Coordinates of N, CA, C and O in Angstrom, one line a residue:
X1 N 19.3 -11.6 23.9 CA 18.0 -11.3 23.4 C 18.1 -9.9 22.7 O 18.5 -8.9 23.2
X2 N 17.7 -9.9 21.4 CA 17.7 -8.8 20.5 C 16.3 -8.3 20.4 O 15.4 -9.0 20.0
X3 N 16.0 -7.0 20.8 CA 14.7 -6.4 20.7 C 14.3 -5.9 19.3 O 13.2 -5.7 19.0
X4 N 15.3 -5.7 18.4 CA 15.1 -5.3 17.0 C 14.5 -6.5 16.2 O 14.8 -7.6 16.5
X5 N 13.7 -6.2 15.2 CA 13.2 -7.2 14.3 C 14.3 -7.5 13.4 O 15.0 -6.7 12.8
X6 N 14.6 -8.8 13.2 CA 15.5 -9.3 12.2 C 14.7 -10.3 11.4 O 14.2 -11.3 11.9
X7 N 14.6 -10.0 10.1 CA 13.9 -10.8 9.1 C 14.8 -11.2 8.0 O 15.4 -10.4 7.4
X8 N 15.0 -12.5 7.8 CA 15.8 -13.0 6.7 C 14.9 -13.6 5.6 O 13.9 -14.2 5.9
X9 N 15.3 -13.4 4.4 CA 14.6 -14.0 3.3 C 15.5 -14.7 2.3 O 16.7 -14.4 2.3
X10 N 14.9 -15.5 1.4 CA 15.7 -16.0 0.3 C 15.5 -15.0 -0.9 O 15.0 -13.9 -0.7
X11 N 16.0 -15.4 -2.1 CA 16.0 -14.5 -3.2 C 14.6 -14.2 -3.7 O 14.3 -13.3 -4.5
X12 N 13.6 -15.0 -3.3 CA 12.2 -14.9 -3.7 C 11.4 -14.1 -2.7 O 10.2 -14.0 -2.7
X13 N 12.1 -13.6 -1.6 CA 11.5 -12.9 -0.5 C 10.6 -13.7 0.4 O 9.7 -13.2 1.1
X14 N 10.9 -15.0 0.4 CA 10.2 -15.9 1.3 C 11.0 -15.8 2.6 O 12.2 -15.9 2.7
X15 N 10.2 -15.7 3.7 CA 10.8 -15.5 5.0 C 11.5 -16.8 5.5 O 10.9 -17.9 5.5
X16 N 12.8 -16.7 5.8 CA 13.6 -17.8 6.3 C 14.0 -17.6 7.8 O 14.4 -18.6 8.4
X17 N 13.9 -16.4 8.3 CA 14.3 -16.1 9.7 C 13.4 -15.0 10.2 O 13.1 -14.0 9.5
X18 N 12.9 -15.3 11.4 CA 11.9 -14.3 12.1 C 12.2 -14.4 13.5 O 11.9 -15.4 14.2
X19 N 12.9 -13.4 14.1 CA 13.3 -13.5 15.5 C 12.2 -13.1 16.5 O 11.2 -12.6 16.1
X20 N 12.6 -13.2 17.8 CA 11.6 -12.8 18.8 C 11.2 -11.3 18.7 O 10.1 -10.9 19.0
X21 N 12.2 -10.4 18.3 CA 11.9 -9.0 18.1 C 10.9 -8.8 17.0 O 10.0 -7.9 17.1
X22 N 10.9 -9.6 16.0 CA 9.9 -9.5 14.9 C 8.6 -9.9 15.4 O 7.6 -9.2 15.1
X23 N 8.5 -10.9 16.2 CA 7.2 -11.3 16.8 C 6.7 -10.2 17.7 O 5.5 -9.9 17.6
X24 N 7.5 -9.6 18.5 CA 7.0 -8.5 19.4 C 6.6 -7.3 18.6 O 5.6 -6.7 19.0
X25 N 7.3 -6.9 17.6 CA 7.0 -5.7 16.9 C 5.8 -5.9 15.9 O 4.9 -5.0 15.8
X26 N 5.8 -7.0 15.2 CA 4.8 -7.2 14.1 C 3.6 -8.0 14.5 O 2.6 -7.9 13.9
X27 N 3.7 -8.8 15.6 CA 2.5 -9.5 16.1 C 2.3 -10.9 15.4 O 1.3 -11.5 15.7
X28 N 3.2 -11.3 14.5 CA 3.1 -12.6 13.9 C 4.1 -13.6 14.6 O 5.2 -13.2 14.9
X29 N 3.7 -14.8 14.8 CA 4.5 -15.8 15.4 C 5.4 -16.4 14.2 O 5.0 -16.4 13.1
X30 N 6.6 -16.9 14.6 CA 7.5 -17.4 13.6 C 6.9 -18.5 12.8 O 7.0 -18.5 11.6
X31 N 6.2 -19.4 13.4 CA 5.6 -20.5 12.7 C 4.5 -20.1 11.7 O 4.2 -20.8 10.8
X32 N 4.0 -18.9 11.9 CA 3.0 -18.4 10.9 C 3.6 -17.7 9.7 O 2.9 -17.6 8.7
X33 N 4.8 -17.3 9.8 CA 5.4 -16.5 8.7 C 6.5 -17.3 7.9 O 6.8 -16.9 6.7
X34 N 7.2 -18.2 8.5 CA 8.3 -18.9 7.8 C 7.8 -19.5 6.5 O 6.7 -20.2 6.4
X35 N 8.5 -19.2 5.4 CA 8.1 -19.7 4.1 C 7.2 -18.8 3.3 O 7.0 -19.0 2.1
X36 N 6.6 -17.9 4.0 CA 5.7 -16.9 3.3 C 6.4 -15.7 2.8 O 7.5 -15.4 3.3
X37 N 5.9 -15.1 1.7 CA 6.5 -14.0 1.1 C 6.4 -12.7 2.0 O 5.3 -12.5 2.6
X38 N 7.4 -11.9 2.1 CA 7.3 -10.7 3.0 C 6.2 -9.8 2.5 O 5.7 -9.1 3.4
X39 N 5.9 -9.8 1.3 CA 4.8 -8.9 0.8 C 3.5 -9.3 1.4 O 2.6 -8.4 1.5
X40 N 3.3 -10.6 1.8 CA 2.1 -11.0 2.4 C 2.0 -10.5 3.9 O 0.9 -10.3 4.4
X41 N 3.2 -10.4 4.5 CA 3.3 -10.2 5.9 C 3.6 -8.7 6.2 O 3.0 -8.1 7.1
X42 N 4.5 -8.1 5.5 CA 5.0 -6.8 5.9 C 4.7 -5.8 4.8 O 5.5 -5.6 3.8
X43 N 3.6 -5.1 4.9 CA 3.3 -4.1 3.9 C 4.2 -2.9 4.2 O 4.3 -2.4 5.3
X44 N 5.0 -2.6 3.2 CA 6.0 -1.5 3.4 C 5.6 -0.3 2.6 O 5.3 -0.4 1.4
X45 N 5.5 0.9 3.3 CA 5.1 2.1 2.7 C 6.3 3.1 2.7 O 6.8 3.4 3.8
X46 N 6.8 3.5 1.6 CA 7.9 4.4 1.5 C 7.3 5.8 1.5 O 6.2 6.1 1.1
X47 N 8.1 6.8 2.0 CA 7.7 8.2 2.1 C 7.2 8.8 0.8 O 6.3 9.6 0.7
X48 N 7.8 8.3 -0.3 CA 7.5 8.7 -1.7 C 7.9 7.7 -2.7 O 8.7 6.8 -2.4
X49 N 7.3 7.8 -3.9 CA 7.7 6.8 -5.0 C 9.2 7.0 -5.3 O 9.9 6.0 -5.6
X50 N 9.7 8.2 -5.2 CA 11.1 8.5 -5.4 C 12.0 7.7 -4.4 O 13.0 7.1 -4.8
X51 N 11.6 7.7 -3.2 CA 12.3 7.0 -2.1 C 12.4 5.5 -2.4 O 13.4 4.9 -2.3
X52 N 11.2 5.0 -2.8 CA 11.2 3.6 -3.1 C 12.1 3.2 -4.3 O 12.9 2.3 -4.3
X53 N 12.1 4.0 -5.4 CA 13.0 3.8 -6.5 C 14.4 3.9 -6.1 O 15.2 3.1 -6.5
X54 N 14.7 5.0 -5.3 CA 16.1 5.1 -4.9 C 16.6 4.0 -4.0 O 17.7 3.5 -4.1
X55 N 15.7 3.5 -3.1 CA 16.0 2.4 -2.3 C 16.4 1.1 -3.1 O 17.4 0.5 -2.9
X56 N 15.5 0.8 -4.1 CA 15.8 -0.4 -4.9 C 17.1 -0.2 -5.7 O 17.9 -1.1 -5.8
X57 N 17.3 1.0 -6.3 CA 18.5 1.3 -7.1 C 19.7 1.2 -6.2 O 20.7 0.5 -6.6
X58 N 19.7 1.7 -5.0 CA 20.9 1.7 -4.1 C 21.1 0.3 -3.7 O 22.3 -0.2 -3.6
X59 N 20.1 -0.5 -3.3 CA 20.2 -1.9 -2.9 C 20.9 -2.7 -4.0 O 21.8 -3.5 -3.8
X60 N 20.4 -2.5 -5.3 CA 21.0 -3.2 -6.4 C 22.4 -2.8 -6.7 O 23.2 -3.7 -7.1
X61 N 22.8 -1.6 -6.5 CA 24.1 -1.1 -6.8 C 25.2 -1.5 -5.7 O 26.2 -1.9 -6.0
X62 N 24.8 -1.2 -4.4 CA 25.8 -1.4 -3.4 C 25.5 -2.5 -2.4 O 26.3 -2.8 -1.5
X63 N 24.3 -3.1 -2.5 CA 23.9 -4.2 -1.7 C 23.4 -3.9 -0.3 O 23.2 -4.8 0.5
X64 N 23.2 -2.6 -0.1 CA 22.6 -2.2 1.2 C 21.8 -0.9 1.1 O 22.1 -0.1 0.3
X65 N 20.7 -0.9 1.8 CA 19.9 0.3 1.9 C 19.4 0.5 3.3 O 19.1 -0.4 4.0
X66 N 19.5 1.8 3.7 CA 19.0 2.2 5.1 C 18.1 3.4 4.9 O 18.4 4.3 4.2
X67 N 17.0 3.4 5.6 CA 16.1 4.5 5.6 C 14.8 4.2 6.4 O 14.6 3.2 6.9
X68 N 14.0 5.3 6.4 CA 12.7 5.2 7.2 C 11.6 4.8 6.3 O 11.4 5.3 5.2
X69 N 10.8 3.9 6.8 CA 9.5 3.4 6.1 C 8.4 3.2 7.1 O 8.7 3.3 8.3
X70 N 7.3 3.0 6.6 CA 6.2 2.6 7.5 C 5.8 1.2 7.1 O 5.9 0.8 6.0
X71 N 5.5 0.4 8.2 CA 5.1 -1.0 7.9 C 3.8 -1.3 8.8 O 3.6 -0.6 9.8
X72 N 3.1 -2.3 8.4 CA 1.8 -2.6 9.0 C 2.0 -3.8 9.9 O 2.6 -4.8 9.5
X73 N 1.6 -3.7 11.2 CA 1.6 -4.8 12.1 C 0.4 -5.7 11.7 O -0.5 -5.4 11.0
X74 N 0.4 -6.9 12.4 CA -0.6 -7.9 12.1 C -2.0 -7.3 12.3 O -3.0 -7.6 11.6
X75 N -2.1 -6.4 13.4 CA -3.4 -5.9 13.7 C -3.8 -4.7 12.8 O -4.9 -4.1 13.0
X76 N -3.0 -4.4 11.8 CA -3.3 -3.3 10.9 C -2.7 -2.0 11.2 O -2.7 -1.1 10.4
X77 N -2.2 -1.8 12.4 CA -1.6 -0.6 12.8 C -0.3 -0.3 12.0 O 0.5 -1.1 11.8
X78 N -0.2 1.0 11.6 CA 1.0 1.4 10.9 C 2.0 1.9 11.9 O 1.7 2.6 12.8
X79 N 3.3 1.5 11.7 CA 4.4 1.9 12.6 C 5.5 2.4 11.7 O 5.8 2.0 10.6
X80 N 6.3 3.4 12.3 CA 7.5 3.9 11.7 C 8.6 2.9 11.9 O 8.8 2.5 13.1
X81 N 9.4 2.6 10.9 CA 10.5 1.7 11.0 C 11.8 2.3 10.4 O 11.7 2.9 9.4
X82 N 12.9 2.2 11.1 CA 14.2 2.5 10.6 C 14.7 1.1 10.0 O 15.0 0.2 10.7
X83 N 14.7 1.0 8.7 CA 15.0 -0.2 8.0 C 16.4 -0.3 7.5 O 16.9 0.7 7.0
X84 N 17.0 -1.4 7.6 CA 18.3 -1.7 7.0 C 18.2 -3.0 6.2 O 17.8 -4.0 6.8
X85 N 18.4 -2.9 4.9 CA 18.2 -4.1 4.0 C 19.6 -4.4 3.4 O 20.2 -3.5 2.8
X86 N 20.0 -5.7 3.6 CA 21.3 -6.1 3.0 C 21.1 -7.3 2.1 O 20.4 -8.2 2.4
X87 N 21.8 -7.2 1.0 CA 21.9 -8.4 0.1 C 23.1 -9.2 0.5 O 24.2 -8.7 0.6
X88 N 22.9 -10.5 0.6 CA 24.1 -11.3 1.0 C 24.4 -12.3 -0.1 O 23.6 -12.7 -0.9

C-alpha cells in the first residue's frame, strides 16, 4: 500500500492511473477521474510564473521535473505538494 499519490496520464494528460493514495489525498475516486484531463481534476499552482516555465523547460529537456507546487483537493482546499513528473 503506497500512501503517496501516483497519477499516470497519456500524452494528452488524460488520467490513466489513479491509485489509493491519490483518492486519499485529492478526494476523487478512481472511477470519477479515469479518462479525464488532469487540468479538470488537479489545479496546479506554481510558486511563480518563472517556476512554471522552468518546470516545463526542464521536463522537455531531461524528461523529469521535481519541485513544490500547490494543488486543489476535490473540496477546494489548497494543499502543498512535492511533485515529481516523469515523461516515459
